[in-house]
Tab-separated table of C-alpha atoms (C1' of nucleotides) in Angstrom:
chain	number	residue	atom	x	y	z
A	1	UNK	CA	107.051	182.127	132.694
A	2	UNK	CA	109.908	180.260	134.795
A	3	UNK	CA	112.237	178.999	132.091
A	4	UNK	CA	116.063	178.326	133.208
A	5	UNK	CA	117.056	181.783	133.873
A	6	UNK	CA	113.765	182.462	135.930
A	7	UNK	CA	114.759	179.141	137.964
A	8	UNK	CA	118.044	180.203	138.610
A	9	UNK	CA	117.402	183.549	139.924
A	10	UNK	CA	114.936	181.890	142.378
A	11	UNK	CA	117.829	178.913	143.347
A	12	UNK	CA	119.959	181.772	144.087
A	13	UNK	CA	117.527	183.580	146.231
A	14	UNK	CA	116.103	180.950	148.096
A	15	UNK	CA	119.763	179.028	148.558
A	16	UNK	CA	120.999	181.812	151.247
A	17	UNK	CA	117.961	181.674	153.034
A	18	UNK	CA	117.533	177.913	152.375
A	19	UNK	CA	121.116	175.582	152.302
A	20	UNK	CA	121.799	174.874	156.086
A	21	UNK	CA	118.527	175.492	157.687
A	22	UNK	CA	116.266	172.714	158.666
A	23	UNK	CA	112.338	172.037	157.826
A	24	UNK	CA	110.865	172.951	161.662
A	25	UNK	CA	107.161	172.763	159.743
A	26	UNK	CA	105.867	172.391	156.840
A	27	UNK	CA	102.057	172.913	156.218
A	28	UNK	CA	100.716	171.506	152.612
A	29	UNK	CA	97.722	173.724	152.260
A	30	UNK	CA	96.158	171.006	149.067
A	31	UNK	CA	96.302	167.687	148.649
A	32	UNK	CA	97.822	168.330	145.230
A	33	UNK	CA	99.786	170.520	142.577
A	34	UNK	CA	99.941	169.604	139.377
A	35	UNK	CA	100.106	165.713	140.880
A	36	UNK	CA	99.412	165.068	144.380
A	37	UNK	CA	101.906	165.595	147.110
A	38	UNK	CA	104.282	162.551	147.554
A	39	UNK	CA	102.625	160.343	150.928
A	40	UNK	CA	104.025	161.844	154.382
A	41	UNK	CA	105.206	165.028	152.701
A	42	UNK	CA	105.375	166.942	155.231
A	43	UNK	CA	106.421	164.364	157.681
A	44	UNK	CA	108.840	163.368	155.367
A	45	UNK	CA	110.640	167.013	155.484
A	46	UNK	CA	110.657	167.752	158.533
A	47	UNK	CA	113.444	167.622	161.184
A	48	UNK	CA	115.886	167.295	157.780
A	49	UNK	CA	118.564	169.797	157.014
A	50	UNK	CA	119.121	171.172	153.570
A	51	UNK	CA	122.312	170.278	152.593
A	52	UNK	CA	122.548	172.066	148.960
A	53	UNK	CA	120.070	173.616	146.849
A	54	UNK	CA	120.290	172.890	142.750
A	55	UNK	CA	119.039	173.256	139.722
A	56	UNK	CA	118.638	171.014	136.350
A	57	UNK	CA	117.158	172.199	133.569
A	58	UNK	CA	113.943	174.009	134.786
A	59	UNK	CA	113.841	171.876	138.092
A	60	UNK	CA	115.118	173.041	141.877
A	61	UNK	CA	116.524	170.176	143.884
A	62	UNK	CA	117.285	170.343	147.511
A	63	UNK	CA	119.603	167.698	148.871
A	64	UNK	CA	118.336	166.805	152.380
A	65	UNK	CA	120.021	165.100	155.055
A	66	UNK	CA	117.690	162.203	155.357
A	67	UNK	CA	119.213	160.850	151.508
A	68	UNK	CA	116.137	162.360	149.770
A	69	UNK	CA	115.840	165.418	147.314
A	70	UNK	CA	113.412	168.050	147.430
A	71	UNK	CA	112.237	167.969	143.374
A	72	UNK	CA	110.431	171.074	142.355
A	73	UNK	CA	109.368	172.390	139.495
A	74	UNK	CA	107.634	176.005	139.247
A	75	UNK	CA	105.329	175.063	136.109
A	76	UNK	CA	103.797	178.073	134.631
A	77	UNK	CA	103.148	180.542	137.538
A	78	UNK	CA	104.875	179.075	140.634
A	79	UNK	CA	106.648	181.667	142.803
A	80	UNK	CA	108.840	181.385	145.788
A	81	UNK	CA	108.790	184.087	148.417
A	82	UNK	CA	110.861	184.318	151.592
A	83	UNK	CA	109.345	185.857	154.410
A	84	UNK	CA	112.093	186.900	157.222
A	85	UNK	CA	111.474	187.679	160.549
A	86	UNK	CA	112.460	190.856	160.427
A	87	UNK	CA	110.253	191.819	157.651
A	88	UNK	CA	107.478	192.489	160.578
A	89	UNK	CA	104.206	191.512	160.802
A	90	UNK	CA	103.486	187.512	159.525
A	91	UNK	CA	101.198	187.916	156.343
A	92	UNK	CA	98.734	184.960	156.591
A	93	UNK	CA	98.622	182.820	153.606
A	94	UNK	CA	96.375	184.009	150.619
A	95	UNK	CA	94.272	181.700	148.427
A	96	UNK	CA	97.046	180.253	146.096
A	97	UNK	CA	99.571	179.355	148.438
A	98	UNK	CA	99.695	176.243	148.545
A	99	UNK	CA	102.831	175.457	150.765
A	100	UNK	CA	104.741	176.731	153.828
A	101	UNK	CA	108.306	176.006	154.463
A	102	UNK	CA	109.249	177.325	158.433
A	103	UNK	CA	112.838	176.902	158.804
A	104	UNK	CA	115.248	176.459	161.606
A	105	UNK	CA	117.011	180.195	160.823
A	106	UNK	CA	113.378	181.750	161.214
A	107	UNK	CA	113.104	181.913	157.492
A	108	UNK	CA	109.506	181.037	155.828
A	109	UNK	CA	109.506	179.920	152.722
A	110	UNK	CA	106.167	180.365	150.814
A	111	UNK	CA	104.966	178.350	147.451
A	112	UNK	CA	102.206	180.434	145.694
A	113	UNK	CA	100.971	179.020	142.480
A	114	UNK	CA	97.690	180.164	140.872
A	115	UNK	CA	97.712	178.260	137.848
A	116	UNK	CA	98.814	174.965	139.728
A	117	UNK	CA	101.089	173.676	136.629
A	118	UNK	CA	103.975	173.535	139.563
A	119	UNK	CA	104.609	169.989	141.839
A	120	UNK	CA	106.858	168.994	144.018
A	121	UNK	CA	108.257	165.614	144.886
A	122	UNK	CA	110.721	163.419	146.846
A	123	UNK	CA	113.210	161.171	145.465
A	124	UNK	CA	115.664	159.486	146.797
A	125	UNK	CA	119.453	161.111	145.906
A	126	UNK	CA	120.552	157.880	144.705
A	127	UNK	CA	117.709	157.664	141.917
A	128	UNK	CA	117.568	161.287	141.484
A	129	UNK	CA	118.779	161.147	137.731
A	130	UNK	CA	116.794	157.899	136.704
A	131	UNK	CA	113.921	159.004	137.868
A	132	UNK	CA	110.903	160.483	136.126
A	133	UNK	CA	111.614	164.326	136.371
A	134	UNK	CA	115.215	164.061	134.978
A	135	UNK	CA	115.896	161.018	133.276
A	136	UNK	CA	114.600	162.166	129.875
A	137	UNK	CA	116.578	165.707	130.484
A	138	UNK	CA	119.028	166.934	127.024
A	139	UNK	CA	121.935	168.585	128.126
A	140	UNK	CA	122.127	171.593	130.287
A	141	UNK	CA	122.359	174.569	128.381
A	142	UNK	CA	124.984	176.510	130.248
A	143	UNK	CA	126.724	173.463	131.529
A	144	UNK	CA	129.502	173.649	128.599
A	145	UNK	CA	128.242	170.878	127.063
A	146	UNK	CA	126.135	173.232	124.161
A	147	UNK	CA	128.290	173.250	120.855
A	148	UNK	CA	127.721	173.854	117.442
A	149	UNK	CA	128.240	170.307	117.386
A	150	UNK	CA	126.532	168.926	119.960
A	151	UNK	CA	123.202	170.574	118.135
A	152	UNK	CA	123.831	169.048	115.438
A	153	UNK	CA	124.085	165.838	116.474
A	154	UNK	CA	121.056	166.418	118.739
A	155	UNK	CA	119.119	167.423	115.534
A	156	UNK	CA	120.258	164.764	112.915
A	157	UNK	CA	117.476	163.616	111.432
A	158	UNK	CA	114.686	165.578	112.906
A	159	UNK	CA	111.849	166.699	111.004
A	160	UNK	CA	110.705	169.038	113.558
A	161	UNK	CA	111.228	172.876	112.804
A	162	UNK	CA	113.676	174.385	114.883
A	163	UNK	CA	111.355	176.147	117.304
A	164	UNK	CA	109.991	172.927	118.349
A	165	UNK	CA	112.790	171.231	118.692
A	166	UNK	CA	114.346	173.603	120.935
A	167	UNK	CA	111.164	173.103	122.957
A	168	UNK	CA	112.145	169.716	123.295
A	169	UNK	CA	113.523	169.015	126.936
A	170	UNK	CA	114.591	165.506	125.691
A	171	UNK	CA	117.071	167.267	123.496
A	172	UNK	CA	118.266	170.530	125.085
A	173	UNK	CA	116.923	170.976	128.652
A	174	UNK	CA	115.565	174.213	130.013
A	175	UNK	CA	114.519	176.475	127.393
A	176	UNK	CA	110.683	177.791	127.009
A	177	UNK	CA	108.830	180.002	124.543
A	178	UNK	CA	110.487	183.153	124.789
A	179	UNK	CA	114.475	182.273	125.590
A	180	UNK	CA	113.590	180.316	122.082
A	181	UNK	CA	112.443	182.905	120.066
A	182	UNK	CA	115.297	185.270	121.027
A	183	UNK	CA	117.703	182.559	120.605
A	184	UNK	CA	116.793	181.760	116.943
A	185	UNK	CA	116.693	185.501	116.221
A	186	UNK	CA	120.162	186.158	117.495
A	187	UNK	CA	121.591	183.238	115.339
A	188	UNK	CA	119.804	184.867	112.349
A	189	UNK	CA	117.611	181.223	111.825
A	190	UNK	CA	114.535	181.153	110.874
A	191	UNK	CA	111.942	178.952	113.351
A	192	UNK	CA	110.192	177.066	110.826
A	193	UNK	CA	113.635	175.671	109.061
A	194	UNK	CA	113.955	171.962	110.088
A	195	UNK	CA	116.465	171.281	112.562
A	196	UNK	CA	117.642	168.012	110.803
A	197	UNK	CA	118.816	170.877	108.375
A	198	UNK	CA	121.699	172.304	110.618
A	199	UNK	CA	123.033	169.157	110.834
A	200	UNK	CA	124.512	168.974	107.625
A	201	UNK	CA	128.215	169.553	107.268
A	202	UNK	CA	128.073	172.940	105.770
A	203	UNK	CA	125.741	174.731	108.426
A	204	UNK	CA	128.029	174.012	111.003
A	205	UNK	CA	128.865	177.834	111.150
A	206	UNK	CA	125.037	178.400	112.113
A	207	UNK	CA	124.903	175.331	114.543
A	208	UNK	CA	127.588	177.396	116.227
A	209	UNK	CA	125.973	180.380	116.454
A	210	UNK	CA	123.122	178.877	117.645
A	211	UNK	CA	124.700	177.276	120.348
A	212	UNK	CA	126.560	180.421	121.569
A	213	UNK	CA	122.964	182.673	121.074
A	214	UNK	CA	121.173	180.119	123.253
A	215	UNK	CA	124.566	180.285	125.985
A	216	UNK	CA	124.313	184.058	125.864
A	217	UNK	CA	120.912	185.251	125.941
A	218	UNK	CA	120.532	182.853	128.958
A	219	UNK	CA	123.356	184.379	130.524
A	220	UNK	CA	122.106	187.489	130.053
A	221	UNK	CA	118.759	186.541	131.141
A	222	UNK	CA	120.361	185.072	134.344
A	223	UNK	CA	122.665	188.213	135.175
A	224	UNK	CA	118.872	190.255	134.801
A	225	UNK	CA	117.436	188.327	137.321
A	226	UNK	CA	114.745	186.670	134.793
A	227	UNK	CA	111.881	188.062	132.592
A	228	UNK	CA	109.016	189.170	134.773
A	229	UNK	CA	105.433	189.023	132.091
A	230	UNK	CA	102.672	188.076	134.326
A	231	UNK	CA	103.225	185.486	137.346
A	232	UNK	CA	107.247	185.740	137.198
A	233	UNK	CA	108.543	187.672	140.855
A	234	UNK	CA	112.165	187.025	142.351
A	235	UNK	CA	112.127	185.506	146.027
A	236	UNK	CA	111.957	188.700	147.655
A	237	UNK	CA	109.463	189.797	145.357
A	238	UNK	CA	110.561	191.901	143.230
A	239	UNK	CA	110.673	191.673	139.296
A	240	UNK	CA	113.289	190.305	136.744
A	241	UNK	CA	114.195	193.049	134.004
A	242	UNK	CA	115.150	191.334	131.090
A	243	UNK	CA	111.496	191.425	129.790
A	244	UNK	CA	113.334	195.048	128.432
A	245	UNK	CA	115.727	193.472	126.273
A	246	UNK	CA	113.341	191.144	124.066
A	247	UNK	CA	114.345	191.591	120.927
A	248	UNK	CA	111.375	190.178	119.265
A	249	UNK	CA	109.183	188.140	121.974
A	250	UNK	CA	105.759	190.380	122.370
A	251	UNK	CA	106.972	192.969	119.962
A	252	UNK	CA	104.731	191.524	116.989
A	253	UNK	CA	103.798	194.617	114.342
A	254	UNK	CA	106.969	196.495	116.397
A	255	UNK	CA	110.153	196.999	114.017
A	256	UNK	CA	112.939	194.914	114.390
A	257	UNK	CA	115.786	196.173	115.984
A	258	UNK	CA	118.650	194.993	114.230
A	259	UNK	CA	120.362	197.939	112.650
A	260	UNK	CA	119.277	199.119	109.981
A	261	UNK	CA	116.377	196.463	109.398
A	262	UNK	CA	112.882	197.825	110.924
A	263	UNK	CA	111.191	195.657	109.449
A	264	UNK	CA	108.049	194.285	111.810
A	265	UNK	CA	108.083	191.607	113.506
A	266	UNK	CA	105.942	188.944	112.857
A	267	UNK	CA	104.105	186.246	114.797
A	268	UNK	CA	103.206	182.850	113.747
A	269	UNK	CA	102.077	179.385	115.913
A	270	UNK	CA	104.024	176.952	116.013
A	271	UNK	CA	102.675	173.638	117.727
A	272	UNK	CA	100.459	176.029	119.568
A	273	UNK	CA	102.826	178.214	120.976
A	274	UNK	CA	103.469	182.176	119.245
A	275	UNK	CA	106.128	182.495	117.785
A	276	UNK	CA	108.015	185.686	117.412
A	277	UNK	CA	110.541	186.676	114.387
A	278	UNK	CA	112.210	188.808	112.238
A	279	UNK	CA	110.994	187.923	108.512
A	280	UNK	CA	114.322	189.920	106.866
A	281	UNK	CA	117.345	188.826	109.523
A	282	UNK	CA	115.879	185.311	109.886
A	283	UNK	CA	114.867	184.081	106.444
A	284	UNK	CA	114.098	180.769	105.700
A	285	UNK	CA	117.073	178.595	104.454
A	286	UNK	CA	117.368	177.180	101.061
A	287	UNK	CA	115.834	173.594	101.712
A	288	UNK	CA	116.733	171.255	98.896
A	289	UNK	CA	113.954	168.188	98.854
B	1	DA	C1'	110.677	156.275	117.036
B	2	DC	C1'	108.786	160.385	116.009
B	3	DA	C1'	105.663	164.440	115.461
B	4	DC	C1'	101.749	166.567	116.686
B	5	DG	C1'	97.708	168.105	119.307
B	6	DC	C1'	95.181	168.003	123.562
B	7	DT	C1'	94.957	168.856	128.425
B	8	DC	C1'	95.523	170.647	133.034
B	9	DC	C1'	94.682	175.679	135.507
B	10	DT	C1'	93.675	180.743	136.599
B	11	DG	C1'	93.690	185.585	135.745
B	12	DA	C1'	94.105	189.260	132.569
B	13	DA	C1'	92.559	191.306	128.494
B	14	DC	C1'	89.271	191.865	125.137
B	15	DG	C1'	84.630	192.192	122.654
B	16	DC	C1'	79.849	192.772	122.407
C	1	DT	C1'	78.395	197.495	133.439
C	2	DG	C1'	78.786	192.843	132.988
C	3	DC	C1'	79.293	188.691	131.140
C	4	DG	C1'	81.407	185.432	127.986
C	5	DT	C1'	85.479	184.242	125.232
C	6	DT	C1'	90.326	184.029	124.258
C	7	DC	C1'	94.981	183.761	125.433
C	8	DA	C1'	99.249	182.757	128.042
C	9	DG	C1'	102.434	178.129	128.126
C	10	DG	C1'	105.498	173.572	130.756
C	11	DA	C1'	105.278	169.155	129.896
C	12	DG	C1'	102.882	164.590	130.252
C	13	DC	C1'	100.110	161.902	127.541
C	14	DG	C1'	97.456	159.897	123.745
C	15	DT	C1'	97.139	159.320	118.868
C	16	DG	C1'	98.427	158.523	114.075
DNA sequence: ACACGCTCCTGAACGC
DNA sequence: TGCGTTCAGGAGCGTG
């Protein structure tokens, strides 16, 4: 499930093979992703040069040389995969990939997506963060901007518990499902306390650890290259291993493994969505009316 | 404005 | 064995 650190281990595989080349041809295999293809996609990419290849939040943006960016977005099973020359023989396409990148440097760039929750789009660079992907965006986790304070002015007022409003892209941009519930167990919070609850003066000591949980476990996340569960592979096609250091996401029934706790972990749903916790290191906090 | 639930999609896992 | 059902979840959208 591509959630920030998942994106970033595929920006920095793909950016090697990507920033510099040129789009010789680019074949769009469906007339749509998640939403159709912008008009003249293809067209529209090729002969341009990829300046620089980004990320915000959950999104990959490559600056072309023709003023537009490359928006992408790997929704709940897009992979990238580079094919180089010298890998040997050319694999033809299988059934879910849906688009071909050939570049200038020989590289081929492949988008597979089963699930089709992915999309990509074109926008020009001078509307990139107005426009629809990004202008609703909260602030990027591991762009120093994540304090003990920030969350709690982020979370003044909200009635929301705090798994769903660390959900919330609007609020803090780039976390999904699982970063979440390993987040909220390091910081020792319970999901289903309210988040306008950490905003009061005298939890600033857990808004901070909350904020540095949700800076490291990304890091971590990052520096292992991504969880791999089901659809998640690297651009060269390997897996991520930080699937091994969940500390309660899938281990429902397993014992926790803060020292000396054991306790199992449960799972509830939140909004839909399991959610994965430690009843004994992340009880609920006292909530006055 | 806000919170919540529904929806898109496919493949894997599960149950009878 | 085989078929049907359930589950996974990012995020836009509709509803109350």
């Amino acid at each position: 499930m591509p959630e920030l650190p998942e994106v970033e281990t595929v920006r920095r595989g793909l950016e090697p093979a990507m920033a510099g080349a040129t789009f010789v041809r680019v074949e769009v295999r469906r007339a749509d992703l998640r939403f159709p293809f912008p008009r003249h996609f293809a067209g529209r990419l090729q002969g341009q040069r990829i300046d620089a290849l980004n990320r915000r939040a959950k999104y990959l943006l490559a600056d072309l040389s023709s003023g537009d960016v490359l928006v992408m977005h790997l929704g709940m099973s897009g992979q990238f995969l580079i094919r180089r020359p010298e890998d040997g023989t050319a694999m033809p396409p299988e059934t879910h990939d849906h688009v071909v990148f050939m570049l200038s440097n020989g590289v081929t760039v492949l988008y597979r997506d089963p699930r089709r929750f992915g999309f990509m789009d074109l926008v020009p660079q001078n509307e990139l963060v107005m426009s629809r992907h990004l202008v609703r965006l909260g602030i990027e986790p591991l762009g120093g901007e994540l304090t003990g304070e920030t969350l709690m002015a982020l979370f003044t007022g909200k009635r929301a518990p705090l798994k769903a409003a660390l959900l919330d892209q609007r609020l803090v941009a780039g976390l999904g499902n699982i970063y979440v519930c390993e987040a909220l167990f390091r910081a020792g919070l319970n999901p289903e306390t309210e988040a306008g609850f950490l905003a009061k003066p005298d939890m600033r000591a857990k808004a901070q650890a909350l904020a540095t949980a949700i800076r490291d476990v990304l890091t971590e996340a990052v520096a292992a290259g991504g969880s791999s569960l089901k659809d998640y592979v690297k651009t060269d096609g390997t897996l991520g291993y930080f699937q091994h250091a969940f500390r309660v996401y899938g281990r429902e029934k397993e014992p926790c493994l803060a020292p000396d706790c054991g306790e199992p972990v449960r799972r509830l749903v939140q909004a839909g969505r399991s959610t994965f916790y430690c009843p004994r290191c992340q009880k609920p906090e006292r909530q006055e009316a």
